[in-house]
PDB file of C-alpha atoms in Angstrom:
ATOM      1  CA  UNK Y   1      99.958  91.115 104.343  1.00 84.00           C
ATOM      2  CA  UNK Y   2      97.039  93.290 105.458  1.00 90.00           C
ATOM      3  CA  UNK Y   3      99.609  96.235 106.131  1.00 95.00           C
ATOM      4  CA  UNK Y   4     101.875  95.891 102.676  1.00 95.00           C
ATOM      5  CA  UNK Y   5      98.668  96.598 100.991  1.00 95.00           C
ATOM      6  CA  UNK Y   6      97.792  99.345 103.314  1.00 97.00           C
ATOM      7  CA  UNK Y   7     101.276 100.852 102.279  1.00 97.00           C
ATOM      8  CA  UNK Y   8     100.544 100.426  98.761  1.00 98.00           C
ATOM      9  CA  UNK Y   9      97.391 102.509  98.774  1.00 98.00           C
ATOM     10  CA  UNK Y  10      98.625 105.328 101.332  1.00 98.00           C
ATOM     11  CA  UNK Y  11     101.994 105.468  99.312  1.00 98.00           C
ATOM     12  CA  UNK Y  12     100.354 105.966  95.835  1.00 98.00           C
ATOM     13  CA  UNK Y  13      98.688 108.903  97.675  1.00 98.00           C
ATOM     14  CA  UNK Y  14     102.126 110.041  99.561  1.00 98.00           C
ATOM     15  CA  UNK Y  15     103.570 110.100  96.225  1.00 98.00           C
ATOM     16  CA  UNK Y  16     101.553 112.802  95.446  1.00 97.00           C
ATOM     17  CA  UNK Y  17     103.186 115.954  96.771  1.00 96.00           C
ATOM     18  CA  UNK Y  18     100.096 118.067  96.675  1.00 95.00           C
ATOM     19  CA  UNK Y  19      98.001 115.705  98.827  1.00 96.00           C
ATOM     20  CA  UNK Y  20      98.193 115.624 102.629  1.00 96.00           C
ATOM     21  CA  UNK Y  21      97.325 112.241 103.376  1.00 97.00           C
ATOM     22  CA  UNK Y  22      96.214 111.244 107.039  1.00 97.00           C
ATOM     23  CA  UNK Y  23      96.205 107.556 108.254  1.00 96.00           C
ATOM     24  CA  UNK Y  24      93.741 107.740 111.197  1.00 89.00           C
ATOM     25  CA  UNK Y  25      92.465 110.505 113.532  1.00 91.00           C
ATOM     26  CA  UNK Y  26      92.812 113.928 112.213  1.00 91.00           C
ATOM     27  CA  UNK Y  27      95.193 115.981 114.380  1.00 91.00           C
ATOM     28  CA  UNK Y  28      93.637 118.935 115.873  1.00 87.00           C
ATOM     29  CA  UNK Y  29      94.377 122.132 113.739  1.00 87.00           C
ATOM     30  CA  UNK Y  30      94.816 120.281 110.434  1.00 90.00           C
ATOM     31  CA  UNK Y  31      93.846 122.922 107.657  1.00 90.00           C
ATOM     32  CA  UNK Y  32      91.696 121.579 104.598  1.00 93.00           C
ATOM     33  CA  UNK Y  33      92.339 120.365 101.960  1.00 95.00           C
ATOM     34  CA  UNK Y  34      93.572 116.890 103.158  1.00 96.00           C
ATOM     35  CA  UNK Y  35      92.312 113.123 102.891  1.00 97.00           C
ATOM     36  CA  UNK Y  36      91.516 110.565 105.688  1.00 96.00           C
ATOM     37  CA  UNK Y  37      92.162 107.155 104.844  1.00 97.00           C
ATOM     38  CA  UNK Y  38      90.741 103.856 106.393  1.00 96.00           C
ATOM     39  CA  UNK Y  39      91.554 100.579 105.455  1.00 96.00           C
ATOM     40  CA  UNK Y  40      89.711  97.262 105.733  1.00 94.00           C
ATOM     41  CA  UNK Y  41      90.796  93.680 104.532  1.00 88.00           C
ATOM     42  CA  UNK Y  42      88.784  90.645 103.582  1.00 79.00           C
ATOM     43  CA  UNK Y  43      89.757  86.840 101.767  1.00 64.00           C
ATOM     44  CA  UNK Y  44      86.998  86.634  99.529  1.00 62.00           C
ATOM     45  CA  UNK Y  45      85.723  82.742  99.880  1.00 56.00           C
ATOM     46  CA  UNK Y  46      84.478  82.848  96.309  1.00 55.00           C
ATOM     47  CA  UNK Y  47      84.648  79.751  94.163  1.00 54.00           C
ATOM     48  CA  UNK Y  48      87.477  81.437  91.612  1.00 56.00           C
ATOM     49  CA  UNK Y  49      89.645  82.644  94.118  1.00 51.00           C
ATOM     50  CA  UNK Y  50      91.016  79.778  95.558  1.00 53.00           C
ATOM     51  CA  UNK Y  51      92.989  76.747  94.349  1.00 56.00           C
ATOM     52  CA  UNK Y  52      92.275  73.432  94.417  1.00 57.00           C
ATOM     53  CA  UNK Y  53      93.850  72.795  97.935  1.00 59.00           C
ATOM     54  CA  UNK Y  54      91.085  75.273  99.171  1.00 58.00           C
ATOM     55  CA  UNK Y  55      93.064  77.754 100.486  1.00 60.00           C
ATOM     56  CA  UNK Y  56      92.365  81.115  99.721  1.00 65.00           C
ATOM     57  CA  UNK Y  57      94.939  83.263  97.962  1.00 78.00           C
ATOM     58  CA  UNK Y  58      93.101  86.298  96.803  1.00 83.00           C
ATOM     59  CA  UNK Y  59      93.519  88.969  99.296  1.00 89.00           C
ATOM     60  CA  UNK Y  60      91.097  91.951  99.099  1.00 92.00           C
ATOM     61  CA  UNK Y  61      91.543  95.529 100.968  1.00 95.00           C
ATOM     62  CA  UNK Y  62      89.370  98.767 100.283  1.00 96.00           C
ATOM     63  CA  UNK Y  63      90.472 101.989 101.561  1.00 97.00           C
ATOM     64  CA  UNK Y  64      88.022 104.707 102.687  1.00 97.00           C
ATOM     65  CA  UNK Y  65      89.172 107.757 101.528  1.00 97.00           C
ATOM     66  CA  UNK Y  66      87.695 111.064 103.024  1.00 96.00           C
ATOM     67  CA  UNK Y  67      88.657 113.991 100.946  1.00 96.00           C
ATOM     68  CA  UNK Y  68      88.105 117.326 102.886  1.00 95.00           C
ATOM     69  CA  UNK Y  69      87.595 120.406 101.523  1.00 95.00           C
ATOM     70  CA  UNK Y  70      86.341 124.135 102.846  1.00 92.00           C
ATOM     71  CA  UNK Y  71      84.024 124.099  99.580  1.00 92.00           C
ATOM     72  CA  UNK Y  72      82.344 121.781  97.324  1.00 92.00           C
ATOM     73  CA  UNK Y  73      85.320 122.992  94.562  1.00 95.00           C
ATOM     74  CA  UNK Y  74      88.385 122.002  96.858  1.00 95.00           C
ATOM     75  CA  UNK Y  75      87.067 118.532  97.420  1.00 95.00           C
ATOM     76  CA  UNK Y  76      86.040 118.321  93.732  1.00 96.00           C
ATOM     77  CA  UNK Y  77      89.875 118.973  93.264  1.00 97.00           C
ATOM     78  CA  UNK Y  78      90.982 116.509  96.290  1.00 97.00           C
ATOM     79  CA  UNK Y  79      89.164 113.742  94.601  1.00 97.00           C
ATOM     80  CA  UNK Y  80      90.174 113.956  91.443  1.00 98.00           C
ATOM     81  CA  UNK Y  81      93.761 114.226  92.763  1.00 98.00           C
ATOM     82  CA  UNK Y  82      92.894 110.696  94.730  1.00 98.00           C
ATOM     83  CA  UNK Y  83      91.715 109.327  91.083  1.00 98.00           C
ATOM     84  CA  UNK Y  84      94.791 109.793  89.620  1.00 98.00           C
ATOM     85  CA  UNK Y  85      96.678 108.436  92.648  1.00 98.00           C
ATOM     86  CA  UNK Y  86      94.923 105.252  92.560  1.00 98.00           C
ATOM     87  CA  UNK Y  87      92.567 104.401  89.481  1.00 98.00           C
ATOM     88  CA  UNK Y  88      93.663 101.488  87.628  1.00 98.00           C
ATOM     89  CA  UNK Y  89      97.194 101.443  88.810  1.00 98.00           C
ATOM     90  CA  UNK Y  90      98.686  97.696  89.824  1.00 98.00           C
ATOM     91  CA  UNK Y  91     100.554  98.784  92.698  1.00 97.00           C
ATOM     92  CA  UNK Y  92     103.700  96.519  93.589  1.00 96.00           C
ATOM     93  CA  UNK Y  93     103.652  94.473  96.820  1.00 96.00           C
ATOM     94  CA  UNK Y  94     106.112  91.695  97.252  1.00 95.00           C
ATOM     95  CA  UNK Y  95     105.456  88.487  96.484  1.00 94.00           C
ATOM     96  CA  UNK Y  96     102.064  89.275  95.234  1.00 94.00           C
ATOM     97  CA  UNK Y  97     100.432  89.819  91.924  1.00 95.00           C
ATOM     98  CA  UNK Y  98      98.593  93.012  92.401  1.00 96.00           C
ATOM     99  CA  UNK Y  99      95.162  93.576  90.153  1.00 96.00           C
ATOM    100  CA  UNK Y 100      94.864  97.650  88.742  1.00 98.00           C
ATOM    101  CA  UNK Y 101      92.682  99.111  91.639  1.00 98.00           C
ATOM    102  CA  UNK Y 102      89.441 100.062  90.931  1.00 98.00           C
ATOM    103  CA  UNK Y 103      86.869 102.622  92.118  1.00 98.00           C
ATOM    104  CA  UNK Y 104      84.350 100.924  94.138  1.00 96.00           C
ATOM    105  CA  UNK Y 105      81.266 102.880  95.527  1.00 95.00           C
ATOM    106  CA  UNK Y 106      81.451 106.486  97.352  1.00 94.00           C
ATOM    107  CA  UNK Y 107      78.955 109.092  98.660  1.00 93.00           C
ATOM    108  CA  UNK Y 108      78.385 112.569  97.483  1.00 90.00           C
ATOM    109  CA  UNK Y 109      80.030 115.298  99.010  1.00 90.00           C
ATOM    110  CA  UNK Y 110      78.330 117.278 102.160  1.00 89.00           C
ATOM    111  CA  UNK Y 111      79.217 119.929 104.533  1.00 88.00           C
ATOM    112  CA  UNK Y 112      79.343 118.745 108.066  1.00 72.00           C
ATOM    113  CA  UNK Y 113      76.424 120.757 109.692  1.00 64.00           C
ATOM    114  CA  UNK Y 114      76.186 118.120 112.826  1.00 61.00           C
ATOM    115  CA  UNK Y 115      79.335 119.945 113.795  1.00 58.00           C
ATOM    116  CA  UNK Y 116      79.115 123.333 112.776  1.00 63.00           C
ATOM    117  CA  UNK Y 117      82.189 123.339 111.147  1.00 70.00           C
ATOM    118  CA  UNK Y 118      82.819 124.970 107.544  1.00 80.00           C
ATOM    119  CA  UNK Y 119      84.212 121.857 105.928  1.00 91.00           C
ATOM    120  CA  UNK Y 120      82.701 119.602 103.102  1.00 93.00           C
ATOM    121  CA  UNK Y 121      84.001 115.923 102.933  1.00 94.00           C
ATOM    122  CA  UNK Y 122      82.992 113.277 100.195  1.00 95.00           C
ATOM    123  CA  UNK Y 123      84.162 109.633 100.648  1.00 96.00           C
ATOM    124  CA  UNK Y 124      85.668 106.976  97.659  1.00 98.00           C
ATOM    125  CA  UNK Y 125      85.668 102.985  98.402  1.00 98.00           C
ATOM    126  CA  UNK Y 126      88.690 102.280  96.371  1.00 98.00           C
ATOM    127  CA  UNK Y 127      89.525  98.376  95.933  1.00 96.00           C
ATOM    128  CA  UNK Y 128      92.718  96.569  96.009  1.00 96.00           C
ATOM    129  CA  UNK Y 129      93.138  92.942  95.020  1.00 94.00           C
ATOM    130  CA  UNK Y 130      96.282  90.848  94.591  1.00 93.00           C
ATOM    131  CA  UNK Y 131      96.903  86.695  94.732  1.00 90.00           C
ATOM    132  CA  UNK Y 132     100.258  85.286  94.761  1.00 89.00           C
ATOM    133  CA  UNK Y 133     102.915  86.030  92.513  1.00 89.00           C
TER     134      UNK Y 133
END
């Protein structure tokens, strides 16, 4: 389960022909702009989310998505691209009822000076939710 809704996020972002999407390390030589994406799972053990057998049935993932830019402009224009990607769309995953994903948190973009290198990044926590069909 945790990787069909990994492919449901990193597809929505595939799908978009102007994005370069990377699912893990960054290959050496990669030119900007592109996005990084992480992706983390949790079963919430909240009261509403499980029936009365106990079992939990809501399944929660977030991907991490690092857009990288060489300027505060390209990864202005990376994000928004990852917006319309992803922002309230109910992605289909089989055999699950998916909720419209939702912006979560995210930090501000910054250059990385720890590096040296001339590239800005900015992250987005986007959230993915889906119980049983």
């Amino acid at each position: 389960m945790i990787q069909a809704h990994a492919d449901a996020i990193l597809d929505l972002l595939r799908a978009d022909s102007e994005l370069t999407v990377i699912d893990g390390p960054v290959p050496q030589g990669t030119v900007p702009p592109y996005v990084v994406v992480y992706i983390d799972d949790s079963d919430p053990e909240l009261p509403d989310s499980r029936p009365l057998t106990g079992d939990s049935e809501r399944h929660v993932t977030r991907g991490y998505i690092h857009s990288v830019g060489s300027n505060g402009v390209a990864v202005r224009a990376v994000r928004q691209r990852v917006r319309a990607a992803l922002l309230d769309v109910r992605p289909t995953i089989a055999g699950r009822s998916c909720m419209p994903i939702r912006r979560e948190d995210g930090q501000p973009a910054r250059s990385d000076e720890e590096t040296g290198s001339p590239l800005v990044s900015a992250v987005d926590v986007y959230r993915l939710e889906s119980v049983p069909a």
